[in-house]
Amino acid sequence: MSESEIRSAENTLKAGTWAITAGALLFSVLTVTPLVRSVTPAGWGWTAPILPVVVDAAVIIVVQLDSVISRLGGNSGFWPALLRWMTGVMTLALNIGNSALHRDWVGVAVHAVAPLLLIVTAEAGLAYRRAINAALTRIAQQQEEEQARERAEHAAEQARQRAETERAQAAREEAERAAREHARQVELERAEREEKRLREEREHALAVEKERTAREAAERQSRIEQENAEREHQARLDRERAEREAAERRRQEERADRERREQTEREERARQEEIRRQEKQRLEQPKVTVPAPARRVSPKAVKQTPRVVQSVVLSDEFTGMTRDAAELALFKLYRDARDASPYEDWEQDPQARPGGDFCGSNLGRRLGRGDGSGRANVKPKFERWYAEYRAAKDASQEKELVGAR
């Protein structure tokens, strides 16, 4: 049998031994516990399973250590054998004790099966393991001998091959040395012929090179003169083209400047027309007295007359428009008025100052909201929209200038 087959048999023995041991231990605990409980004083019946568990633990120790000792090829001696037989006899006595006290000989026979089977299995398993260990040792020795023989044969074969290789190498070196001598002689003769041929070729090439150098010098001089004439002609053409392009660019710039001036004049006329239209509309609106916001003032200030501003709240100014549409319509008027304002600071323009058409309070009123909403919400929103409008317009004009250039 091979080593793998022997180890498979050993695994089968191990599995069977532990199966029998587990069954016997479980059966022993279930059988011995009632016997121990019957001889235990009242109140201590819960200790009955301890005795069979202790005996079974000794059985497990014996089976496991016997397996290890047999694998190591040793002999456990007297005390392990005594423990093995003592645990077996104790297990047998405890298992048949209850039936023997009641003179139930059939029960004695039945309960003796598991302990006896455990005892015999432990002894037989020990013998099996020793035999298996001896077989494995013998197989290992045979394998070592076979490997030693193979190593010796391999070493001898290598020595023989090395000797043959050395003889072949010596013969090859001798042949190579003779070939090198012959090749060197042939190379010397070839070198002499090659040197003679090269000397003749150099002399011929030198004569040809002198002739070619003279011819190239003449051609180079002619080519230089021709290139100088072509460069002068090309420079004249480039100057004429540059003058035409400069004249064309000036005409285009003049035309672009004229178009920008015309566009600026048209926009200025449109702004002036819008200012006149708004001024006319403002003058046509009825005037009402709007009291100043109530605030605490000094007695001297109370004597001043209330400020009169022009009403810009038209009953039908944004009739039918949604909230967003009304804001956009009023913003367009606000934007056009600010574009047309002659003041650098829009807040100094009478139209944006308190009481003007486009102050925060009147913006809120024109949208149907309160003064506070106009100052806190509408006016800041229109300022933000106007900043975005100016930024977009400046970017567009810059693109037009770049395109015109």
Short mmCIF file of C-alpha atoms in Angstrom, two decimals, residues 28-379:
data_model
loop_
_atom_site.label_atom_id
_atom_site.label_comp_id
_atom_site.label_asym_id
_atom_site.label_seq_id
_atom_site.Cartn_x
_atom_site.Cartn_y
_atom_site.Cartn_z
CA SER A 28 -22.61 6.39 30.00
CA VAL A 29 -23.73 9.84 31.16
CA LEU A 30 -27.39 8.97 30.56
CA THR A 31 -27.03 5.56 32.26
CA VAL A 32 -24.83 6.43 35.24
CA THR A 33 -26.61 9.66 36.28
CA PRO A 34 -29.77 7.87 37.64
CA LEU A 35 -27.55 5.41 39.60
CA VAL A 36 -25.50 8.19 41.20
CA ARG A 37 -28.65 10.22 41.95
CA SER A 38 -30.18 7.22 43.77
CA VAL A 39 -27.23 7.00 46.21
CA THR A 40 -26.82 10.76 46.65
CA PRO A 41 -28.21 12.45 49.81
CA ALA A 42 -31.37 14.51 49.40
CA GLY A 43 -30.75 18.00 48.05
CA TRP A 44 -27.54 17.01 46.26
CA GLY A 45 -29.08 15.23 43.30
CA TRP A 46 -27.85 17.96 40.95
CA THR A 47 -24.28 16.64 41.45
CA ALA A 48 -25.13 13.25 39.92
CA PRO A 49 -23.83 14.06 36.34
CA ILE A 50 -20.41 15.15 37.68
CA LEU A 51 -19.09 11.59 38.25
CA PRO A 52 -19.82 10.22 34.74
CA VAL A 53 -18.41 13.44 33.21
CA VAL A 54 -15.15 13.02 35.20
CA VAL A 55 -14.81 9.36 34.17
CA ASP A 56 -15.58 10.22 30.56
CA ALA A 57 -12.98 13.03 30.60
CA ALA A 58 -10.37 10.45 31.71
CA VAL A 59 -11.41 8.18 28.84
CA ILE A 60 -10.97 11.10 26.35
CA ILE A 61 -7.48 11.82 27.77
CA VAL A 62 -6.47 8.17 27.42
CA VAL A 63 -7.72 7.84 23.83
CA GLN A 64 -6.16 11.14 22.66
CA LEU A 65 -2.75 10.68 24.33
CA ASP A 66 -2.49 7.04 23.24
CA SER A 67 -3.03 8.26 19.66
CA VAL A 68 -0.24 10.84 20.01
CA ILE A 69 2.22 8.42 21.68
CA SER A 70 1.59 5.75 19.04
CA ARG A 71 2.18 8.30 16.24
CA LEU A 72 5.50 9.25 17.86
CA GLY A 73 6.42 5.55 17.93
CA GLY A 74 6.81 5.40 21.72
CA ASN A 75 5.42 3.23 24.55
CA SER A 76 3.37 4.97 27.22
CA GLY A 77 4.37 2.54 29.99
CA PHE A 78 2.59 1.19 33.07
CA TRP A 79 0.64 4.17 34.40
CA PRO A 80 -1.12 5.10 31.16
CA ALA A 81 -2.11 1.43 30.70
CA LEU A 82 -3.40 1.36 34.30
CA LEU A 83 -5.40 4.57 33.68
CA ARG A 84 -6.81 3.11 30.47
CA TRP A 85 -7.99 -0.09 32.12
CA MET A 86 -9.12 1.63 35.31
CA THR A 87 -11.32 4.10 33.37
CA GLY A 88 -12.68 1.24 31.29
CA VAL A 89 -13.51 -0.91 34.37
CA MET A 90 -15.05 2.12 36.15
CA THR A 91 -17.17 2.94 33.10
CA LEU A 92 -18.27 -0.72 32.91
CA ALA A 93 -19.09 -0.89 36.63
CA LEU A 94 -21.03 2.36 36.63
CA ASN A 95 -23.01 1.39 33.50
CA ILE A 96 -24.09 -2.06 34.80
CA GLY A 97 -24.34 -1.04 38.47
CA ASN A 98 -28.02 -0.06 38.45
CA SER A 99 -29.08 -3.24 36.59
CA ALA A 100 -26.89 -5.43 38.83
CA LEU A 101 -28.47 -4.00 42.01
CA HIS A 102 -31.92 -4.88 40.66
CA ARG A 103 -30.65 -8.30 39.43
CA ASP A 104 -31.61 -7.39 35.87
CA TRP A 105 -29.10 -9.55 34.01
CA VAL A 106 -30.46 -8.59 30.65
CA GLY A 107 -29.90 -4.92 31.58
CA VAL A 108 -26.39 -5.83 32.75
CA ALA A 109 -25.63 -7.36 29.36
CA VAL A 110 -27.16 -4.44 27.46
CA HIS A 111 -25.37 -1.74 29.49
CA ALA A 112 -22.06 -3.63 29.29
CA VAL A 113 -21.97 -3.37 25.49
CA ALA A 114 -20.86 0.28 25.22
CA PRO A 115 -18.10 0.14 27.95
CA LEU A 116 -16.69 -3.15 26.65
CA LEU A 117 -16.77 -1.86 23.08
CA LEU A 118 -14.96 1.30 24.23
CA ILE A 119 -12.28 -0.69 26.11
CA VAL A 120 -11.65 -3.08 23.23
CA THR A 121 -11.69 -0.25 20.67
CA ALA A 122 -9.09 1.68 22.70
CA GLU A 123 -6.79 -1.35 22.90
CA ALA A 124 -7.33 -2.33 19.26
CA GLY A 125 -6.91 1.28 18.10
CA LEU A 126 -3.59 1.47 19.98
CA ALA A 127 -2.41 -1.70 18.24
CA TYR A 128 -3.66 -0.42 14.88
CA ARG A 129 -1.86 2.89 15.32
CA ARG A 130 1.39 1.19 16.27
CA ALA A 131 1.16 -1.01 13.18
CA ILE A 132 0.32 1.95 10.98
CA ASN A 133 3.21 3.97 12.46
CA ALA A 134 5.59 1.07 11.82
CA ALA A 135 4.35 0.82 8.23
CA LEU A 136 4.74 4.55 7.68
CA THR A 137 8.26 4.42 9.14
CA ARG A 138 9.15 1.53 6.84
CA ILE A 139 7.73 3.35 3.82
CA ALA A 140 9.66 6.53 4.76
CA GLN A 141 12.90 4.52 5.05
CA GLN A 142 12.27 2.89 1.67
CA GLN A 143 11.60 6.29 0.13
CA GLU A 144 14.80 7.72 1.62
CA GLU A 145 16.79 4.75 0.30
CA GLU A 146 15.21 5.17 -3.13
CA GLN A 147 15.96 8.88 -3.13
CA ALA A 148 19.58 8.24 -2.06
CA ARG A 149 19.98 5.71 -4.86
CA GLU A 150 18.46 8.11 -7.38
CA ARG A 151 20.77 10.92 -6.16
CA ALA A 152 23.81 8.63 -6.56
CA GLU A 153 22.73 7.61 -10.06
CA HIS A 154 22.06 11.22 -10.96
CA ALA A 155 25.50 12.27 -9.66
CA ALA A 156 27.17 9.52 -11.69
CA GLU A 157 25.24 10.54 -14.80
CA GLN A 158 26.22 14.16 -14.30
CA ALA A 159 29.89 13.19 -13.90
CA ARG A 160 29.75 11.15 -17.12
CA GLN A 161 28.04 13.96 -19.00
CA ARG A 162 30.54 16.47 -17.61
CA ALA A 163 33.49 14.33 -18.84
CA GLU A 164 31.93 13.99 -22.30
CA THR A 165 31.26 17.73 -22.36
CA GLU A 166 34.86 18.49 -21.43
CA ARG A 167 36.19 16.20 -24.19
CA ALA A 168 33.82 17.77 -26.73
CA GLN A 169 34.80 21.24 -25.53
CA ALA A 170 38.52 20.47 -25.94
CA ALA A 171 37.97 19.16 -29.48
CA ARG A 172 35.82 22.18 -30.33
CA GLU A 173 38.45 24.58 -28.98
CA GLU A 174 41.17 22.89 -31.04
CA ALA A 175 39.06 23.15 -34.20
CA GLU A 176 38.23 26.78 -33.44
CA ARG A 177 41.91 27.58 -32.89
CA ALA A 178 42.84 26.09 -36.28
CA ALA A 179 39.96 27.94 -37.91
CA ARG A 180 41.09 31.20 -36.30
CA GLU A 181 44.63 30.72 -37.64
CA HIS A 182 43.32 30.10 -41.13
CA ALA A 183 40.91 33.04 -40.88
CA ARG A 184 43.69 35.34 -39.68
CA GLN A 185 45.86 34.41 -42.63
CA VAL A 186 43.00 34.97 -45.06
CA GLU A 187 42.18 38.28 -43.33
CA LEU A 188 45.76 39.50 -43.69
CA GLU A 189 45.71 38.79 -47.41
CA ARG A 190 42.29 40.46 -47.76
CA ALA A 191 43.45 43.50 -45.78
CA GLU A 192 46.44 43.98 -48.07
CA ARG A 193 44.22 43.82 -51.15
CA GLU A 194 41.65 46.15 -49.52
CA GLU A 195 44.32 48.66 -48.54
CA LYS A 196 45.62 48.77 -52.09
CA ARG A 197 42.10 49.23 -53.46
CA LEU A 198 41.28 51.96 -50.94
CA ARG A 199 44.48 53.84 -51.77
CA GLU A 200 43.58 53.84 -55.42
CA GLU A 201 40.01 54.90 -54.63
CA ARG A 202 41.21 57.74 -52.40
CA GLU A 203 43.44 59.08 -55.11
CA HIS A 204 40.61 58.93 -57.63
CA ALA A 205 38.12 60.45 -55.14
CA LEU A 206 40.52 63.26 -54.36
CA ALA A 207 40.72 64.21 -58.01
CA VAL A 208 36.94 63.99 -58.41
CA GLU A 209 36.44 66.04 -55.20
CA LYS A 210 38.68 68.84 -56.47
CA GLU A 211 36.72 68.99 -59.70
CA ARG A 212 33.36 68.89 -57.85
CA THR A 213 34.47 71.60 -55.40
CA ALA A 214 35.35 73.96 -58.21
CA ARG A 215 32.05 73.28 -59.96
CA GLU A 216 30.01 73.76 -56.74
CA ALA A 217 31.78 77.04 -55.99
CA ALA A 218 30.74 78.37 -59.36
CA GLU A 219 27.17 77.13 -58.93
CA ARG A 220 26.96 78.57 -55.39
CA GLN A 221 28.07 81.98 -56.57
CA SER A 222 25.47 81.91 -59.33
CA ARG A 223 22.75 80.77 -56.89
CA ILE A 224 23.62 83.51 -54.38
CA GLU A 225 23.28 86.16 -57.05
CA GLN A 226 19.94 84.74 -58.16
CA GLU A 227 18.63 84.54 -54.54
CA ASN A 228 19.63 88.15 -53.89
CA ALA A 229 17.68 89.25 -56.95
CA GLU A 230 14.63 87.21 -55.87
CA ARG A 231 14.77 88.61 -52.31
CA GLU A 232 14.88 92.18 -53.61
CA HIS A 233 11.89 91.48 -55.86
CA GLN A 234 9.97 89.77 -53.01
CA ALA A 235 10.74 92.64 -50.61
CA ARG A 236 9.36 95.12 -53.12
CA LEU A 237 6.19 93.03 -53.51
CA ASP A 238 5.83 92.76 -49.70
CA ARG A 239 6.15 96.54 -49.25
CA GLU A 240 3.50 97.17 -51.91
CA ARG A 241 1.15 94.59 -50.32
CA ALA A 242 1.72 96.05 -46.82
CA GLU A 243 0.91 99.55 -48.11
CA ARG A 244 -2.31 98.28 -49.72
CA GLU A 245 -3.31 96.42 -46.54
CA ALA A 246 -2.58 99.50 -44.39
CA ALA A 247 -4.72 101.66 -46.67
CA GLU A 248 -7.51 99.09 -46.55
CA ARG A 249 -7.32 98.92 -42.72
CA ARG A 250 -7.50 102.72 -42.50
CA ARG A 251 -10.60 102.74 -44.73
CA GLN A 252 -12.22 100.02 -42.60
CA GLU A 253 -11.39 101.82 -39.36
CA GLU A 254 -12.80 105.10 -40.73
CA ARG A 255 -15.96 103.31 -41.81
CA ALA A 256 -16.25 101.55 -38.41
CA ASP A 257 -15.71 104.88 -36.58
CA ARG A 258 -18.36 106.51 -38.75
CA GLU A 259 -20.81 103.68 -38.07
CA ARG A 260 -20.13 103.85 -34.31
CA ARG A 261 -20.69 107.60 -34.30
CA GLU A 262 -23.95 107.15 -36.21
CA GLN A 263 -25.02 104.40 -33.79
CA THR A 264 -24.12 106.61 -30.81
CA GLU A 265 -26.08 109.51 -32.29
CA ARG A 266 -29.10 107.26 -32.87
CA GLU A 267 -28.95 105.97 -29.32
CA GLU A 268 -28.54 109.53 -27.98
CA ARG A 269 -31.55 110.70 -30.00
CA ALA A 270 -33.57 107.71 -28.71
CA ARG A 271 -32.58 108.50 -25.10
CA GLN A 272 -33.48 112.17 -25.53
CA GLU A 273 -36.83 111.20 -27.05
CA GLU A 274 -37.49 108.82 -24.14
CA ILE A 275 -36.55 111.54 -21.62
CA ARG A 276 -38.92 113.99 -23.31
CA ARG A 277 -41.67 111.39 -23.34
CA GLN A 278 -41.18 110.58 -19.66
CA GLU A 279 -41.00 114.30 -18.79
CA LYS A 280 -44.21 114.93 -20.67
CA GLN A 281 -45.88 111.99 -18.96
CA ARG A 282 -44.67 113.19 -15.56
CA LEU A 283 -45.94 116.71 -16.17
CA GLU A 284 -49.34 115.39 -17.22
CA GLN A 285 -49.77 113.39 -14.00
CA PRO A 286 -51.88 115.04 -11.20
CA LYS A 287 -49.98 116.36 -8.22
CA VAL A 288 -50.91 115.36 -4.65
CA THR A 289 -49.48 116.26 -1.32
CA VAL A 290 -47.51 113.37 0.21
CA PRO A 291 -46.74 113.88 3.90
CA ALA A 292 -43.22 113.14 5.03
CA PRO A 293 -42.75 110.01 7.15
CA ALA A 294 -43.52 110.62 10.81
CA ARG A 295 -40.40 110.92 12.90
CA ARG A 296 -39.29 112.72 15.98
CA VAL A 297 -37.88 116.16 15.12
CA SER A 298 -36.82 119.20 17.01
CA PRO A 299 -39.30 122.03 17.71
CA LYS A 300 -37.44 124.14 15.18
CA ALA A 301 -37.99 121.58 12.46
CA VAL A 302 -41.74 121.31 13.21
CA LYS A 303 -42.26 124.85 11.95
CA GLN A 304 -41.16 123.83 8.41
CA THR A 305 -43.87 123.39 5.82
CA PRO A 306 -44.58 119.78 4.59
CA ARG A 307 -42.77 118.69 1.36
CA VAL A 308 -44.92 118.48 -1.77
CA VAL A 309 -43.94 115.79 -4.31
CA GLN A 310 -45.39 114.78 -7.60
CA SER A 311 -47.56 111.66 -7.50
CA VAL A 312 -46.47 108.86 -9.77
CA VAL A 313 -49.13 106.38 -8.75
CA LEU A 314 -51.26 105.95 -11.85
CA SER A 315 -54.48 104.04 -11.50
CA ASP A 316 -53.95 102.12 -14.74
CA GLU A 317 -50.13 102.26 -15.20
CA PHE A 318 -49.63 98.46 -14.99
CA THR A 319 -53.24 97.29 -15.24
CA GLY A 320 -53.61 93.66 -16.36
CA MET A 321 -49.92 92.82 -15.76
CA THR A 322 -48.63 90.14 -13.43
CA ARG A 323 -46.37 91.06 -10.56
CA ASP A 324 -43.19 90.07 -12.47
CA ALA A 325 -44.31 91.77 -15.70
CA ALA A 326 -45.08 95.01 -13.82
CA GLU A 327 -41.61 94.93 -12.22
CA LEU A 328 -39.94 94.43 -15.63
CA ALA A 329 -41.95 97.28 -17.20
CA LEU A 330 -41.09 99.68 -14.38
CA PHE A 331 -37.43 98.57 -14.49
CA LYS A 332 -37.22 99.49 -18.19
CA LEU A 333 -38.41 103.00 -17.35
CA TYR A 334 -35.94 103.13 -14.44
CA ARG A 335 -33.07 101.91 -16.67
CA ASP A 336 -33.79 104.39 -19.47
CA ALA A 337 -34.06 107.27 -17.00
CA ARG A 338 -30.75 106.36 -15.38
CA ASP A 339 -29.03 106.01 -18.78
CA ALA A 340 -30.27 109.47 -19.76
CA SER A 341 -29.34 111.08 -16.42
CA PRO A 342 -26.69 113.85 -16.74
CA TYR A 343 -25.53 113.22 -13.15
CA GLU A 344 -22.46 111.10 -12.45
CA ASP A 345 -24.06 110.01 -9.16
CA TRP A 346 -27.56 108.74 -9.91
CA GLU A 347 -28.63 109.32 -6.31
CA GLN A 348 -28.11 113.08 -6.83
CA ASP A 349 -30.57 113.11 -9.75
CA PRO A 350 -33.91 114.71 -8.73
CA GLN A 351 -35.71 111.68 -10.19
CA ALA A 352 -33.91 109.34 -7.72
CA ARG A 353 -33.99 111.62 -4.69
CA PRO A 354 -36.87 111.44 -2.19
CA GLY A 355 -40.07 112.55 -3.87
CA GLY A 356 -38.74 111.84 -7.39
CA ASP A 357 -40.37 109.46 -9.88
CA PHE A 358 -37.77 106.76 -9.24
CA CYS A 359 -37.07 107.06 -5.53
CA GLY A 360 -37.58 103.90 -3.43
CA SER A 361 -40.91 105.01 -1.97
CA ASN A 362 -42.50 105.93 -5.31
CA LEU A 363 -41.21 102.73 -6.93
CA GLY A 364 -43.11 100.77 -4.29
CA ARG A 365 -46.24 102.88 -4.81
CA ARG A 366 -46.16 102.48 -8.60
CA LEU A 367 -46.14 98.70 -8.11
CA GLY A 368 -49.02 98.91 -5.65
CA ARG A 369 -46.84 98.23 -2.60
CA GLY A 370 -45.87 100.24 0.45
CA ASP A 371 -43.08 102.82 0.83
CA GLY A 372 -41.00 100.50 3.01
CA SER A 373 -41.23 97.66 0.45
CA GLY A 374 -40.13 100.02 -2.30
CA ARG A 375 -37.08 101.21 -0.36
CA ALA A 376 -36.09 97.79 1.08
CA ASN A 377 -36.92 95.49 -1.86
CA VAL A 378 -37.75 97.17 -5.17
CA LYS A 379 -34.94 99.77 -5.25
#
